[in-house]
Coordinates of C-alpha atoms in Angstrom, one line a residue:
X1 CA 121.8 136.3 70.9
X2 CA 124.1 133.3 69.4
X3 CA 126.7 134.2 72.1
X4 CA 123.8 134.0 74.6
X5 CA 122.8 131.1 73.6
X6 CA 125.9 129.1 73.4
X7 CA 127.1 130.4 77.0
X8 CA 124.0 128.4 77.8
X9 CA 124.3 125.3 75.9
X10 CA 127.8 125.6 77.4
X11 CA 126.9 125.9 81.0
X12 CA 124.6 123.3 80.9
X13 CA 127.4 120.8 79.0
X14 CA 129.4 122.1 81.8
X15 CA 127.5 121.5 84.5
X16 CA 126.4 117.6 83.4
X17 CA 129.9 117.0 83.7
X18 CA 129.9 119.0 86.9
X19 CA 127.5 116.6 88.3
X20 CA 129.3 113.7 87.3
X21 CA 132.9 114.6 88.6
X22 CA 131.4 115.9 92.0
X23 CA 129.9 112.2 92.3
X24 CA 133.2 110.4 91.7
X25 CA 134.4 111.9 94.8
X26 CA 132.4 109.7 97.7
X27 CA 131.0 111.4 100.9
X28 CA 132.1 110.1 104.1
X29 CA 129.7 108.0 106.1
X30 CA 131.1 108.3 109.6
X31 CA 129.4 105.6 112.3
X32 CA 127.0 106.6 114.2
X33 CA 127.8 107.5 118.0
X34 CA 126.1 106.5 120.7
X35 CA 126.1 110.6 122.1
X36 CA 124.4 111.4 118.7
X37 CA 122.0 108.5 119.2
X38 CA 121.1 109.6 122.8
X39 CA 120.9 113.4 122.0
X40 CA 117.8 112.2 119.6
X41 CA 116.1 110.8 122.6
X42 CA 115.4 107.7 120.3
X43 CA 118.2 105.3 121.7
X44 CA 118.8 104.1 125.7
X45 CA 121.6 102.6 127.4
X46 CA 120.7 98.8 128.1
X47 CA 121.8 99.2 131.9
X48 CA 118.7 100.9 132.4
X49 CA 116.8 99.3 135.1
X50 CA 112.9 98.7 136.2
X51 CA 111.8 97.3 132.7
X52 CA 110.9 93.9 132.0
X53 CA 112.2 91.9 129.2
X54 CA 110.0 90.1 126.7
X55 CA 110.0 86.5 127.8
X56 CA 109.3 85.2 124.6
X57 CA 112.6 86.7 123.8
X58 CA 115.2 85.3 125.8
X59 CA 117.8 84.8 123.0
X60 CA 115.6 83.3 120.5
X61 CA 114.9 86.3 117.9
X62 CA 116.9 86.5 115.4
X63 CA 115.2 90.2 114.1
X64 CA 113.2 93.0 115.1
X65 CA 110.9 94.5 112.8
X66 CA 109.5 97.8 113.8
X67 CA 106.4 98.3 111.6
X68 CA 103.3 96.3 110.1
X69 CA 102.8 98.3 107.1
X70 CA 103.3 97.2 103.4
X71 CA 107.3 97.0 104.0
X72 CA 107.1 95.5 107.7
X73 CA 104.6 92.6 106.9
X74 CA 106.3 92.0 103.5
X75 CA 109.5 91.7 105.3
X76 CA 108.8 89.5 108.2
X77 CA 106.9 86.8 106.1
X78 CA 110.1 87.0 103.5
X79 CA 112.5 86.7 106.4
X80 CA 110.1 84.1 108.3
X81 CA 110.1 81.6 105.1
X82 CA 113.6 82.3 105.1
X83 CA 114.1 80.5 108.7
X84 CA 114.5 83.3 110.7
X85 CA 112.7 83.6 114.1
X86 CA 111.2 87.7 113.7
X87 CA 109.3 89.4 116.3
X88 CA 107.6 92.5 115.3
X89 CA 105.7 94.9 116.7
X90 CA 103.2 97.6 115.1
X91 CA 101.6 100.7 117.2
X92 CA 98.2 99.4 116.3
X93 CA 97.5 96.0 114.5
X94 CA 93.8 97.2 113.6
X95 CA 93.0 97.5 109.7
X96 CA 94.5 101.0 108.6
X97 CA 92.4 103.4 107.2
X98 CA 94.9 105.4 103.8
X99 CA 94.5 107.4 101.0
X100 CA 98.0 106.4 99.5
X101 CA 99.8 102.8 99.1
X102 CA 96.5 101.8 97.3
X103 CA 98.0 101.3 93.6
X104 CA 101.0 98.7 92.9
X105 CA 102.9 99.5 89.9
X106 CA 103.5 96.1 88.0
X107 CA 107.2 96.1 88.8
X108 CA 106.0 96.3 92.5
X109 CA 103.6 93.3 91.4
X110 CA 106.7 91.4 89.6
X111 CA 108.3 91.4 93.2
X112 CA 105.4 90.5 94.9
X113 CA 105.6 87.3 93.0
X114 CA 109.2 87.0 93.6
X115 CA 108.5 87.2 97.3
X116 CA 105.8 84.4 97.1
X117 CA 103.1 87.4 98.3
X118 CA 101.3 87.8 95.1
X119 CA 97.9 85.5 97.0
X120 CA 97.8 88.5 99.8
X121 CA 96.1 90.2 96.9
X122 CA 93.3 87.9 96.8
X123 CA 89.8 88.5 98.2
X124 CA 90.3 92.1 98.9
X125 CA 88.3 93.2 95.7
X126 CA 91.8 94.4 94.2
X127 CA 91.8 95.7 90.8
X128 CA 93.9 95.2 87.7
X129 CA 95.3 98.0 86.0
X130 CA 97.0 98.1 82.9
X131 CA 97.8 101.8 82.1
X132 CA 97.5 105.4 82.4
X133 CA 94.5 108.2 80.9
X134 CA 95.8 111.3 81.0
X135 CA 94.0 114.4 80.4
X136 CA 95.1 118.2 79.9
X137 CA 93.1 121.4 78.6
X138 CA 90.6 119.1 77.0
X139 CA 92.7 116.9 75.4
X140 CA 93.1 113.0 76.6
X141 CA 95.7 110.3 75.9
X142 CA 96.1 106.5 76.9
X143 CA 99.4 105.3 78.0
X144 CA 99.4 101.4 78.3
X145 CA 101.9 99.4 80.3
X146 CA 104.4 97.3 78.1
X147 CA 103.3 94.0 79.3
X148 CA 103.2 92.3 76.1
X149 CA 106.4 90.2 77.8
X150 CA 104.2 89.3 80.3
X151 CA 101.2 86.4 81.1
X152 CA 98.0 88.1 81.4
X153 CA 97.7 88.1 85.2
X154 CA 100.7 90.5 85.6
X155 CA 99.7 94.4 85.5
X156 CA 99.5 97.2 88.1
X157 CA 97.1 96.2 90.9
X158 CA 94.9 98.9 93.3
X159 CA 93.0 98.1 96.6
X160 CA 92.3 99.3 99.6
X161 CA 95.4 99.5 101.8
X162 CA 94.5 98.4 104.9
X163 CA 92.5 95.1 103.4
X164 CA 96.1 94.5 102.1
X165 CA 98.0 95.1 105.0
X166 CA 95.8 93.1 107.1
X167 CA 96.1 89.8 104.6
X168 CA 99.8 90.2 105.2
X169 CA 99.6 90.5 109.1
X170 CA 97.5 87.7 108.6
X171 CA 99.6 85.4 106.6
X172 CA 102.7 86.3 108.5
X173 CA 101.0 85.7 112.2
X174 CA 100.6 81.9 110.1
X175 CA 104.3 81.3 110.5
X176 CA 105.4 79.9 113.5
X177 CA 108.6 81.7 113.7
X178 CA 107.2 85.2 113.5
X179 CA 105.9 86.8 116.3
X180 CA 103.3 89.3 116.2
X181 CA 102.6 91.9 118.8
X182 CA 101.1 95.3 119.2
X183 CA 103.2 97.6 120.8
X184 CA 104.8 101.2 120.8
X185 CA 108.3 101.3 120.0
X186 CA 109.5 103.8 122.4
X187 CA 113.4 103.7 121.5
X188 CA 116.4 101.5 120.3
X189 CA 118.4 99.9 122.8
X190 CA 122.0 100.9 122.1
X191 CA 125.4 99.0 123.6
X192 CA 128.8 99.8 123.2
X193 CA 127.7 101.7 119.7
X194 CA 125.5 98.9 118.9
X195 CA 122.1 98.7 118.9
X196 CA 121.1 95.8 120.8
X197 CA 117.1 95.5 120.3
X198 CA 114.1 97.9 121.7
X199 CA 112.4 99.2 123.8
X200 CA 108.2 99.6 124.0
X201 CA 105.2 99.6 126.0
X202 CA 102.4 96.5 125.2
X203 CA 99.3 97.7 124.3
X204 CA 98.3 97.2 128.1
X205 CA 101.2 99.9 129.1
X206 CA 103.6 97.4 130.4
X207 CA 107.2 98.6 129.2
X208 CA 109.2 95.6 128.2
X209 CA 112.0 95.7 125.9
X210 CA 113.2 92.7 123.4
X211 CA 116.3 92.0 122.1
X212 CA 117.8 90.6 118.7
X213 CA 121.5 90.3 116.8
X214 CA 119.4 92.9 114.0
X215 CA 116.5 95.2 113.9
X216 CA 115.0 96.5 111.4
X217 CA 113.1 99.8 111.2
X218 CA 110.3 100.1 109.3
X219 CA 107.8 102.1 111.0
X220 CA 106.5 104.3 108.0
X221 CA 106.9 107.7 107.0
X222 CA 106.0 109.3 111.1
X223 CA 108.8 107.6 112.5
X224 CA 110.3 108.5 115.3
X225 CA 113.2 106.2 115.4
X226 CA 114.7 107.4 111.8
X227 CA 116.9 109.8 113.3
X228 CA 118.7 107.9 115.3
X229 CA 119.5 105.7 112.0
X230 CA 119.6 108.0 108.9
X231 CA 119.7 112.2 108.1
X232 CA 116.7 112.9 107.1
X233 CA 115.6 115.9 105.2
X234 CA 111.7 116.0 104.9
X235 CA 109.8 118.0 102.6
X236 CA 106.4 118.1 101.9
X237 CA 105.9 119.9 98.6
X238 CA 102.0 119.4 99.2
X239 CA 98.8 117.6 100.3
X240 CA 96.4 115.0 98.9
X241 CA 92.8 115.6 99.1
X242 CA 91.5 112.1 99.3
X243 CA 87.6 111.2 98.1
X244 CA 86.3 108.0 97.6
X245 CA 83.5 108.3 94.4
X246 CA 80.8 105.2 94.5
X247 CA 79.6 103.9 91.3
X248 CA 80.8 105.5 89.2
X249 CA 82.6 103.9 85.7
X250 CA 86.0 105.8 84.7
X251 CA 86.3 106.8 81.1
X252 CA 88.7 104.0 80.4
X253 CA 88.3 101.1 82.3
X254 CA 91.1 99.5 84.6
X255 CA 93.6 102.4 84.4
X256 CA 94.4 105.4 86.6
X257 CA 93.3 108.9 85.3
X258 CA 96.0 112.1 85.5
X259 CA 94.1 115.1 85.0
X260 CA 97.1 117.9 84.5
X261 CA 94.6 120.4 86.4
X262 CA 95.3 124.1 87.7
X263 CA 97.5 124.3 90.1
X264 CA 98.5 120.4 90.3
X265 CA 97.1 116.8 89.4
X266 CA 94.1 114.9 90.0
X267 CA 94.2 111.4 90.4
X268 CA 91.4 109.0 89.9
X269 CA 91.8 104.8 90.1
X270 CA 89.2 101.9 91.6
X271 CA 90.5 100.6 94.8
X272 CA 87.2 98.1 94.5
X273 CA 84.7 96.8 91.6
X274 CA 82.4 99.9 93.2
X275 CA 84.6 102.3 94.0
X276 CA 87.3 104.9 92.3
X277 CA 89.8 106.8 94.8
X278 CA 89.7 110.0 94.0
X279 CA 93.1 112.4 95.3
X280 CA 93.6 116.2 94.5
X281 CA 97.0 117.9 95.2
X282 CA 96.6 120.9 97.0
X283 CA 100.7 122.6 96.5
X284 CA 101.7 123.3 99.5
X285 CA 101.8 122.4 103.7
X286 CA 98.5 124.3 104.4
X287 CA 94.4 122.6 102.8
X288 CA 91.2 124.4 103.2
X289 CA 89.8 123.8 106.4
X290 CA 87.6 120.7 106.0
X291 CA 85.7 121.7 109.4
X292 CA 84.0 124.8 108.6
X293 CA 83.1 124.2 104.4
X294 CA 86.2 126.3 103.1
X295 CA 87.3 122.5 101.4
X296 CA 83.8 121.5 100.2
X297 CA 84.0 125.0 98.9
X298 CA 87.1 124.5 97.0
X299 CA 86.8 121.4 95.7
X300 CA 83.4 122.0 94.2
X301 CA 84.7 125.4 92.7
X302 CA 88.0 125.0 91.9
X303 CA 88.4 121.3 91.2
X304 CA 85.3 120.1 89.8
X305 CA 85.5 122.0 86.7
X306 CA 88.3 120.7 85.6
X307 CA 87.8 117.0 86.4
X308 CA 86.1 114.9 83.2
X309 CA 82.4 115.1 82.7
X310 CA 81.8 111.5 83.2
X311 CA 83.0 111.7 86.9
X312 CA 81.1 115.3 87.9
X313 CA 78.2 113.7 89.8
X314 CA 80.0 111.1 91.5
X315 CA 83.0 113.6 92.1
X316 CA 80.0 116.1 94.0
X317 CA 78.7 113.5 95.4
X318 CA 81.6 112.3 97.5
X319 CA 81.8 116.2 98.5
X320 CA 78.4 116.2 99.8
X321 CA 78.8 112.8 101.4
X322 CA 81.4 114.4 103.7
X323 CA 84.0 111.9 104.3
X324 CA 87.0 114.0 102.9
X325 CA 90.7 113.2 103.9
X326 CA 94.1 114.7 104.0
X327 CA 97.4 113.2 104.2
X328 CA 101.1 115.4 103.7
X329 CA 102.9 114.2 100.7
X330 CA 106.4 114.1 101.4
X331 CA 109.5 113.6 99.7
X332 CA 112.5 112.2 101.7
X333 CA 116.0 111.1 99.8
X334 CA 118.1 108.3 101.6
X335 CA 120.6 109.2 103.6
X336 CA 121.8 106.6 106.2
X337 CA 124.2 105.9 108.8
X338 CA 125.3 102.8 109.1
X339 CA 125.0 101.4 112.4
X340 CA 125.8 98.3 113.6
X341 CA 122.8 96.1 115.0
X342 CA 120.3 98.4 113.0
X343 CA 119.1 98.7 109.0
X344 CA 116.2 101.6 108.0
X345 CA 114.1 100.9 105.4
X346 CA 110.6 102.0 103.5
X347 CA 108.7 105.2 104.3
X348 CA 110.9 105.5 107.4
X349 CA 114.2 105.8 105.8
X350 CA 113.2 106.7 101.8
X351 CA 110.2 108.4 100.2
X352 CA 108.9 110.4 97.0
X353 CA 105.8 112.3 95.8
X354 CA 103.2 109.8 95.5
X355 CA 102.1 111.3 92.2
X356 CA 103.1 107.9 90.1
X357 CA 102.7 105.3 92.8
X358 CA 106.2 103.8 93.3
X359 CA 106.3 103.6 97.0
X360 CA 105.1 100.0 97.3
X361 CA 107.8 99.5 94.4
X362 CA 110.2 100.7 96.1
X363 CA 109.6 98.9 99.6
X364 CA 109.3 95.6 98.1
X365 CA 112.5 95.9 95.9
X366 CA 114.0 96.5 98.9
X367 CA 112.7 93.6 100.2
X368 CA 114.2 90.8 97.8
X369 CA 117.4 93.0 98.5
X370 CA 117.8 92.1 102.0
X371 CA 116.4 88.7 101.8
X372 CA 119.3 88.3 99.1
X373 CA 121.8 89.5 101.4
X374 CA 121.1 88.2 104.9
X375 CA 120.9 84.5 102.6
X376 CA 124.4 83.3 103.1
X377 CA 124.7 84.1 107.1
X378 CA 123.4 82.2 109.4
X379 CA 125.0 83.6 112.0
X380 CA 123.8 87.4 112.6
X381 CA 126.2 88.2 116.3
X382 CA 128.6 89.8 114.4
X383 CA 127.4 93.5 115.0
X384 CA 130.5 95.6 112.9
X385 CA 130.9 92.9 110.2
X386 CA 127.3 92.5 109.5
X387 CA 126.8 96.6 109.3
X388 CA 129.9 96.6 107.3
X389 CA 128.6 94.0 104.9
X390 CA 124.5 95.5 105.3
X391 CA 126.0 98.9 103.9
X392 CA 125.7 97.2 100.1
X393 CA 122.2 97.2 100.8
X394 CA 122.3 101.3 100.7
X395 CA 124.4 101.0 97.2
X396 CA 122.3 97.8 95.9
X397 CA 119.0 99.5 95.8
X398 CA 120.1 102.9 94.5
X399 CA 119.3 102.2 90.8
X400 CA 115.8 100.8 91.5
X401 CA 114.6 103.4 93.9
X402 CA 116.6 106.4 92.8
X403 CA 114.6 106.3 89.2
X404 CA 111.6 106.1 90.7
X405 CA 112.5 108.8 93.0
X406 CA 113.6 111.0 90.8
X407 CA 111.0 110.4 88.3
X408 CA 108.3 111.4 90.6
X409 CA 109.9 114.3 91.8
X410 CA 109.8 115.5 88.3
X411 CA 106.9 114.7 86.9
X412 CA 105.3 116.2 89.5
X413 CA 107.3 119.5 89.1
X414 CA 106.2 119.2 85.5
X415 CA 102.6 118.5 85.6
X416 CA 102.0 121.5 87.8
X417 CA 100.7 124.5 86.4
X418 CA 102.8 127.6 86.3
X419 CA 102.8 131.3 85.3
X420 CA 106.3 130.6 84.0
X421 CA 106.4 130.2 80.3
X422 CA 109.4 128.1 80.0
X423 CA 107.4 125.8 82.2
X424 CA 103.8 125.6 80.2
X425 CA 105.9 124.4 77.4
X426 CA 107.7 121.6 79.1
X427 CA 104.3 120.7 80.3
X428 CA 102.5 120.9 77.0
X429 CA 105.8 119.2 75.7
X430 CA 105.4 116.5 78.5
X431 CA 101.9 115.6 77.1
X432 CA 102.6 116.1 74.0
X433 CA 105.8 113.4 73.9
X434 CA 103.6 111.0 75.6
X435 CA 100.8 111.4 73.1
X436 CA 103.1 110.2 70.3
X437 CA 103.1 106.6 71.4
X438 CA 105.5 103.7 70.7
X439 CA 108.9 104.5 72.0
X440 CA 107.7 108.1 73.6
X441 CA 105.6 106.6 75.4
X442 CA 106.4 103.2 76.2
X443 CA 109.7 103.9 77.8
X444 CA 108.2 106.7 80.3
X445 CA 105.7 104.2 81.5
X446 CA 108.3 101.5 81.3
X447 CA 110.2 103.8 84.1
X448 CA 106.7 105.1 85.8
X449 CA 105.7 101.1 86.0
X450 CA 109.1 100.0 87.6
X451 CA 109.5 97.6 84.9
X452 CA 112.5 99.3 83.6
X453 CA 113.9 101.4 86.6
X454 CA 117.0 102.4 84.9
X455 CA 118.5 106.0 85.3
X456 CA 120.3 106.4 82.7
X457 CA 116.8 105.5 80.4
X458 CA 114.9 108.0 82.5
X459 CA 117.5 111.2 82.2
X460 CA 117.3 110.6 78.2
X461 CA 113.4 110.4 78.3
X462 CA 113.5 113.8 80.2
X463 CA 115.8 115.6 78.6
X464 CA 114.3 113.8 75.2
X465 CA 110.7 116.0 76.5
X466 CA 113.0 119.2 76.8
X467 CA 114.5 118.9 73.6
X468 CA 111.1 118.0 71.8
X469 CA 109.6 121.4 73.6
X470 CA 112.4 123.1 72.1
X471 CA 111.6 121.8 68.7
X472 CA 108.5 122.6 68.8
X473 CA 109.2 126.0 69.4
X474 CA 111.4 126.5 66.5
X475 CA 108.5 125.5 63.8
X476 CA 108.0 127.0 61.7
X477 CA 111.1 129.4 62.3
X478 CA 113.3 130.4 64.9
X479 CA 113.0 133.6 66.5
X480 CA 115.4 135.3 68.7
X481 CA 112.3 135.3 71.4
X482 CA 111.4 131.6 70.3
X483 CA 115.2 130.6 70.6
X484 CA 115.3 132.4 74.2
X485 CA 112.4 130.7 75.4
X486 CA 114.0 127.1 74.0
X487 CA 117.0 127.8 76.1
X488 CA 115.1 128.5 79.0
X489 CA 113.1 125.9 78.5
X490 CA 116.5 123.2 78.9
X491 CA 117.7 125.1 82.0
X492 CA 114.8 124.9 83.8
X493 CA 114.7 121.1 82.9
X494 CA 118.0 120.9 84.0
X495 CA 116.9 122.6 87.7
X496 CA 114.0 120.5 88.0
X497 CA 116.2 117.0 87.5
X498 CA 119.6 117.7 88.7
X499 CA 118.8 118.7 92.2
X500 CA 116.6 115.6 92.7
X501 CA 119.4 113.7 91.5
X502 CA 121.9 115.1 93.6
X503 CA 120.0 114.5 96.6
X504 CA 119.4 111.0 95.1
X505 CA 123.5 110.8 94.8
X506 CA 124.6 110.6 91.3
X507 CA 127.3 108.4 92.3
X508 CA 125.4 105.7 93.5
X509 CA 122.7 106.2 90.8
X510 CA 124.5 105.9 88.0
X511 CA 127.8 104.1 88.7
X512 CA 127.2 101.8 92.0
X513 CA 130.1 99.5 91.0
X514 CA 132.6 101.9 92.0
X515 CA 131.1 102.4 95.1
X516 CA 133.5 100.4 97.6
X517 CA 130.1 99.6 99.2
X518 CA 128.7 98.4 96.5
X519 CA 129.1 94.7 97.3
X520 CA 131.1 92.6 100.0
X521 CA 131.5 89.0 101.0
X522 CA 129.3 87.8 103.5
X523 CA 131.1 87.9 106.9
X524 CA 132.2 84.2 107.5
X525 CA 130.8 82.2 110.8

């Protein structure tokens, strides 16, 4: 058993070390062809004829933005305070209707000040939230965020999405050098390997196209347009089951509620003084049929039971009300090619589990990226020098959005229930770490918060869980079935981190100086 147990230890020495040689050697990003670009049906030769170009074009855009969500409207008021003359142009400028991108993480909030944004916030009923309830097999524990660095009006915010979005549309349709308009973005326009501008119909059906020195694709986690700009690899792991309970108080007040339910989460936090958003993970692609009851049926059965007893009536309620939702939850790790003209970003190019919230995070980092990049050029012509240069942006935000990635990939793999005994005990352990407070749990939340997105804090914290699961098991002896269960308990950890990180690229993650991409000089005028 010894032996057995130090071939383990050994392989799993062996294969950190694995991971981190693999990731000194850096993959290849090749350009982008135009034949690739037209075999996606996303990009078009600017020769083609019989389509009108946008007169309010005519050489005075500086950059396309595809998209009006959270990352599109953030983006085009950053770049229009910056001086740059933006058209966008959204499918459908109407308020959204969501059950995700309602809760802000205060890192998220932190750059939403930086960005000068934080007063979109206002009068939309948005609530502060400072923390975390979680609850498992009866038990409950509050996590708080570490604000105590912090005046009092910064914490995690949650809304409504599209009351949001819409005071963002808003405030960008103010500036005079941003252009607003609803449109279908049909394709890019490409030149020569460079992408040139767009093409779309108006809202009427009139194809026009528009041209600009950059665009920038934003247009959310349906796009059509990401293939002709990154290699994406979708999956969708499972499904949110989104309820909206009325009136109802949550055990503690301004935080958002985990219950560690069988088979996966439940997540409860107010998007309004009256109401809580409720959202139940259904594992997998396929949910109860919401048309003929099988849904009602299973949310009233399976879920209700386990939700806390302060939120039953409300929670069967909102069943019996009948306005139940469903949205995919999919996870999607960056993998771009650079092309010249062109820059991915948000939902489009990058996405997690929404389990902790880090989407918005994510976006907006990105954000003050690009702003801080595209800064020094006032000239944006030069198509190969500026992609050249733009390709920091893809090292630059690694460390920021990988953590948060990678953490919600995890915990979500952790907080679901499982028949696996190796994995109860990394869950129990999960909760169990957290419950210990000060350092346990502050620097989790500090990760799950985006306050501290470092990855190098977040593999120690996880691996710290595994290890405390193993020591738990070993009280008050260690038995040869206790001992084998402790080493399965590490390699599963290890399975559940390591290939989230590798998709993540542990390269970039953990060492983005030495990624010859990592920064350049901006191209001179």
């Amino acid at each position: 058993m010894v032996m057995i147990d130090q071939y383990i230890l050994g392989g799993f020495v062996a294969s950190l070390f694995g991971f981190v040689l693999l990731y000194n050697l850096r993959r290849k990003i090749k350009q982008n062809k135009c034949s690739k670009i037209v075999r996606n049906d996303q990009c078009i030769k600017t020769s083609n004829e019989g389509i009108r170009r946008s007169a309010a074009d005519g050489g005075s855009t500086d950059i396309i933005i595809v998209g009006a969500g959270v990352a599109g409207a953030a983006l085009a008021i950053t770049l229009g305070n910056e001086g740059r003359r933006v058209h966008v142009i959204e499918r459908d400028l109407t308020e959204p209707d969501r059950i995700v991108g309602e809760l802000l993480q205060p890192g998220g909030y932190l750059k939403l000040i930086e960005l000068g944004l934080a007063d979109c916030l206002q009068d939309i009923d948005a609530q502060q939230i400072f923390g975390y309830a979680l609850y498992m097999d009866g038990k409950n524990t509050k996590l708080s965020y570490p604000l105590e660095k912090f005046n009092s009006d910064v914490s995690g915010r949650s809304f409504h999405n599209g009351r949001f979005i819409q005071r963002m549309r808003e405030k960008a349709a103010t500036l005079p050098n941003v252009r607003l308009e609803q449109g279908t973005v049909t394709s890019l326009l490409e030149e020569e390997g460079t992408i040139k501008g767009v093409q779309y119909k108006t809202r009427n059906g009139e194809e026009m196209t528009a041209s600009a020195p950059l665009t920038i694709v934003c247009d959310g986690c349906f796009s059509n347009l990401r293939r002709s700009l990154c290699t994406p690899k979708v999956d969708v792991p499972s499904c949110f089951v989104g309820l909206i309970l009325e009136n109802c108080d949550l055990p503690f007040a301004n935080h958002g509620h985990v219950v560690l339910a069988d088979p996966s989460p439940i997540l409860f936090y107010p998007i309004s003084s009256t109401e809580v958003r409720c959202l139940v993970d259904v594992p997998g692609q396929k949910v109860p049929s919401i048309a003929n009851g099988e849904m009602a049926t299973y949310l009233k059965t399976v879920v209700a039971p386990q939700i806390p007893s302060q939120l039953y009536d409300a929670f069967i309620a909102a069943i019996d009300k009948g306005k139940i939702k469903t949205m995919p939850n999919r996870s999607m790790p960056a993998n771009p090619l650079p092309t010249p003209g062109a820059l991915l970003m948000g939902d489009a190019f990058n996405m997690r589990h929404p389990l902790t919230g880090g989407g918005m995070t994510v976006a907006l980092s990105d954000i003050v990226v690009i702003r801080d990049l595209l800064r020094p050029i006032h000239d944006l012509n030069d198509a190969t020098t500026l992609s050249k240069y733009l390709e920091s942006f893809y090292t630059l935000r690694k460390p920021v959005a990988s953590t948060i990635n990678t953490l919600a990939g995890a915990l979500y793999k952790v907080f679901c229930a499982s028949s696996d005994q190796a994995r109860k005990e990394m869950r129990e352990a999960c909760f169990d770490y957290l419950s210990l407070g000060g350092i346990f749990s502050n620097g989790p939340v500090s990760l799950l918060s985006g306050l501290n997105p470092r990855p190098l804090s977040l593999v120690l914290h996880f691996f710290a869980v595994a290890v405390y699961g193993v020591g738990r098991l070993f009280l008050p002896f260690p038995t040869p079935k206790r001992i084998w269960l402790g080493a399965r308990l590490l390699s599963g950890a290890s399975r559940i981190i390591f290939p989230i990180m590798n998709a993540e690229g542990f390269r970039q993650m953990f060492f983005p100086a030495s990624v010859p991409a990592y920064y350049r000089s901006p191209p001179v005028n």
